[in-house]
Each structure stands twice: as structure tokens, then as C-alpha cells.
Amino acid sequence: MKRVLSAIQPTGDMHYGNYFGAVKNWVDLQDKYECVYGVVDYHAMTMPYNPKKLRENTWDVIFNLLAVGVNVENLFIQSLVPEHTELNWILSCFSSYGQLTRMTQFKDKSAQNKAGEESFISSGLLSYPILQAADILIYKADFVPVGKDQQQHLELTRNIAQRFNNQMGKEYFVLPEILFTETPKIMSTADPMKKMSKSAGEKHSISLFADEKVIMKRIKSAVTDTGEKTDTMSPGIANLFMLLKASNKMDIHTSLMDDYNNNALKYVDLKEAVAQTLIELSTQFKAKKAEFLTNKKDIKNQIKYSSSQIRKIAQETIKEVKELTGLGNVRF
Ligand code: AMP
């Protein structure tokens, strides 16, 4: 069976960009592949953070993932598998510094830090795509279901794996392939030129567990267009239609699209339909999460166990990598 690997950072609430861009796929793929899904807490240290919050958020994301349908045995917490950091070092010696500095996400996030109160940019922010490569390669994953924003990082992973294989003279690492959902990029409703993201600020994301009022507010105030007539659909309107489609509301999507094509679309109708759709989804997610939270202790133990099982794969890879790279006193 082919293996799938994906991961999410515990940096705050999960939003609809995460869900439609990646996590919905995680759930669907579980029937077809061997799936390994990580909550990557080491990654969350690249930006200024609070240790207590990090631990809270890590467990919160675990419960969020369970609530949307990820199976407990497929989940692990990255820092419970420390081999990721060991492979990270080894791979950093096969990574190009220049390529890292050209990563769009590094440029965006370092600009964000520079503009913020703390002008500190950690070297972790620069090198974290190597850790991401280690996350993927350590499981020899065939497929990686992530959003479009991660495409460049996946290319880097493939480059690192290729360079490693070339230098070792062996096709050791599998070159992973990206798996997109049909909606690989959800935009911010407040600024449809930017991707929906929790780090861009509150108004730029909609939580999967948001209250009805918040969803209403975000969608009602969604940027649509400037009112000027253009030949192409504005990014804001396209994003709202995309949310309907991603939620499988095809009937209403078709009917509103007909209105749009006949110049008869009332934005208020489109917004109402999107808001009701997200409210329906969030209501289900909240109920499921509450159910899992009643078994908090038991679930935490299950996650520790699944992490230890998944760790066995990582340990095996590290053993082989050390053998290949001349590390460790394996041959006294
Ligand atoms: P992160 O929250 O950055 O750890 O991202 C977790 C997953 O969600 C990754 O696979 C991202 O590609 C995906 N993702 C994050 N934001 C978006 C977005 N606005 N649209 C689509 N996918 C996204």
C-alpha cells in the first residue's frame, strides 16, 4: 500500500483554508492509503511563540483533526518522534542555502516579523523547509496532500532527496508527489488577494469551530468587487463560489452561477448561501469535538501510543541513513 504523509502546525485555530486545501483530503485518503499525519510542534517554534500555548495548541489541533474525521491511529505529535530533528541535520548538509532564501514563505514571514514588534528572524524560519523535508522523507512517503502554498517546499524536498540519492549513489529516498484537493487555495475573505491564514491576522481566517455570529460577520463583510464592470470574475466573488463548491453545495452553486452569468447575481444571496454552508459544517465539527473532549485522557494516551508506533518507521530510516552516510560506530 502506498504511503501518504502530511502535517499541520499547532499555531492556533484550524481554519477553512486548512480544511478545504488539505485536511479534507487527509480524511478522504484514509480509505485508500497508509496515512501518517503529524502535528508538527517543532515547526511552530520558528515564529515568536509562548511555550504554554504551544502545548495547549498541539492538543487542540489533535482534537480538531479527530473532530473532522482523521483516525486516531494515523496521528502523531512530531516532538514525540525526535528522529525528525536528527534527519533534519543530516539533510541540511544536502540542502542549498540559496534555494532556502528564495522560498516565498520565508520572504513573507520574515517581512511580517520585521514589520512586527520584534524584528527578530530566527534561522529556524529559514531552515524549516529542511525539517519539513525530513518529516516527509523519514516515512518514505509516496504522496503528500498539502495546499498550493506548500508546492515550493515540496519541490525543495524532492531536490534534497535527489541530491542525497545522487551523492550516496543509491535511489534511497522516495521522491514524494504532491496531492492537491480540488480547491488547493482558499483566499482571505477580508483580502482575497492573500491566502486565508491565521498568521496574517484575525480577520484573514475563519475557524472551523467558529460561532455562527463570527461566520456571519466574516462572510457578510467579505470583499467582493469595486463595483466596476469587468470581464473576469473578481477574486472575492470567485473565492465565495469556491467555498460553496468545496462544500459540495453544487445545486446552489449552479443556480447562483447562472445568476452571475446573467448579470443577475445579488451578492447578498451568495453571501447568505456561503455563510449558511459554513455554519452547518462548523456546527457538525463542534459537536464532534465536544464528544471527543469528554474522553480527553483516553485520547491523549491513544495519541502517545500511535506516536510510538509511527516512531518505529522513523527509527528504521535513521538507522539506514546513518549506515549510508558513514555516521555512527555501526562498523567498529
Ligand atoms: P499550516 O497551517 O501552515 O500548517 O498548513 C496546514 C495545511 O493547510 C498545509 O497543507 C497547507 O498547505 C494548507 N493550507 C493552509 N492555508 C491554506 C489556504 N489558505 N488554502 C489552502 N490550503 C491551505
mmCIF file with all atom_site columns, C-alpha atoms in Angstrom, residues 225 229-234 237-238 241 253-267 270:
data_model
loop_
_atom_site.group_PDB
_atom_site.id
_atom_site.type_symbol
_atom_site.label_atom_id
_atom_site.label_alt_id
_atom_site.label_comp_id
_atom_site.label_asym_id
_atom_site.label_entity_id
_atom_site.label_seq_id
_atom_site.pdbx_PDB_ins_code
_atom_site.Cartn_x
_atom_site.Cartn_y
_atom_site.Cartn_z
_atom_site.occupancy
_atom_site.B_iso_or_equiv
_atom_site.pdbx_formal_charge
_atom_site.auth_seq_id
_atom_site.auth_comp_id
_atom_site.auth_asym_id
_atom_site.auth_atom_id
_atom_site.pdbx_PDB_model_num
ATOM 1  C CA . ASP A 1 225 ? -15.538 43.853 -6.006  1.00 0.00 ? 225 ASP A CA 1
ATOM 2  C CA . LYS A 1 229 ? -17.745 46.112 -14.610 1.00 0.00 ? 229 LYS A CA 1
ATOM 3  C CA . THR A 1 230 ? -15.017 43.696 -15.702 1.00 0.00 ? 230 THR A CA 1
ATOM 4  C CA . ASP A 1 231 ? -14.893 40.661 -17.972 1.00 0.00 ? 231 ASP A CA 1
ATOM 5  C CA . THR A 1 232 ? -13.464 38.349 -15.360 1.00 0.00 ? 232 THR A CA 1
ATOM 6  C CA . MET A 1 233 ? -14.905 37.364 -12.012 1.00 0.00 ? 233 MET A CA 1
ATOM 7  C CA . SER A 1 234 ? -13.339 39.294 -9.130  1.00 0.00 ? 234 SER A CA 1
ATOM 8  C CA . ILE A 1 237 ? -16.572 36.509 -5.685  1.00 0.00 ? 237 ILE A CA 1
ATOM 9  C CA . ALA A 1 238 ? -14.547 33.605 -7.059  1.00 0.00 ? 238 ALA A CA 1
ATOM 10 C CA . PHE A 1 241 ? -18.094 30.415 -5.150  1.00 0.00 ? 241 PHE A CA 1
ATOM 11 C CA . HIS A 1 253 ? -23.559 26.849 -6.730  1.00 0.00 ? 253 HIS A CA 1
ATOM 12 C CA . THR A 1 254 ? -25.023 26.187 -10.198 1.00 0.00 ? 254 THR A CA 1
ATOM 13 C CA . SER A 1 255 ? -28.072 28.334 -9.596  1.00 0.00 ? 255 SER A CA 1
ATOM 14 C CA . LEU A 1 256 ? -26.049 31.315 -8.306  1.00 0.00 ? 256 LEU A CA 1
ATOM 15 C CA . MET A 1 257 ? -23.510 30.889 -11.110 1.00 0.00 ? 257 MET A CA 1
ATOM 16 C CA . ASP A 1 258 ? -26.406 31.126 -13.609 1.00 0.00 ? 258 ASP A CA 1
ATOM 17 C CA . ASP A 1 259 ? -27.447 34.372 -11.942 1.00 0.00 ? 259 ASP A CA 1
ATOM 18 C CA . TYR A 1 260 ? -23.873 35.614 -12.207 1.00 0.00 ? 260 TYR A CA 1
ATOM 19 C CA . ASN A 1 261 ? -23.696 34.755 -15.907 1.00 0.00 ? 261 ASN A CA 1
ATOM 20 C CA . ASN A 1 262 ? -26.996 36.556 -16.495 1.00 0.00 ? 262 ASN A CA 1
ATOM 21 C CA . ASN A 1 263 ? -25.783 39.617 -14.599 1.00 0.00 ? 263 ASN A CA 1
ATOM 22 C CA . ALA A 1 264 ? -28.492 38.948 -12.032 1.00 0.00 ? 264 ALA A CA 1
ATOM 23 C CA . LEU A 1 265 ? -26.443 37.797 -9.055  1.00 0.00 ? 265 LEU A CA 1
ATOM 24 C CA . LYS A 1 266 ? -27.219 39.550 -5.780  1.00 0.00 ? 266 LYS A CA 1
ATOM 25 C CA . TYR A 1 267 ? -24.090 39.401 -3.652  1.00 0.00 ? 267 TYR A CA 1
ATOM 26 C CA . LEU A 1 270 ? -24.228 34.453 -2.479  1.00 0.00 ? 270 LEU A CA 1
#
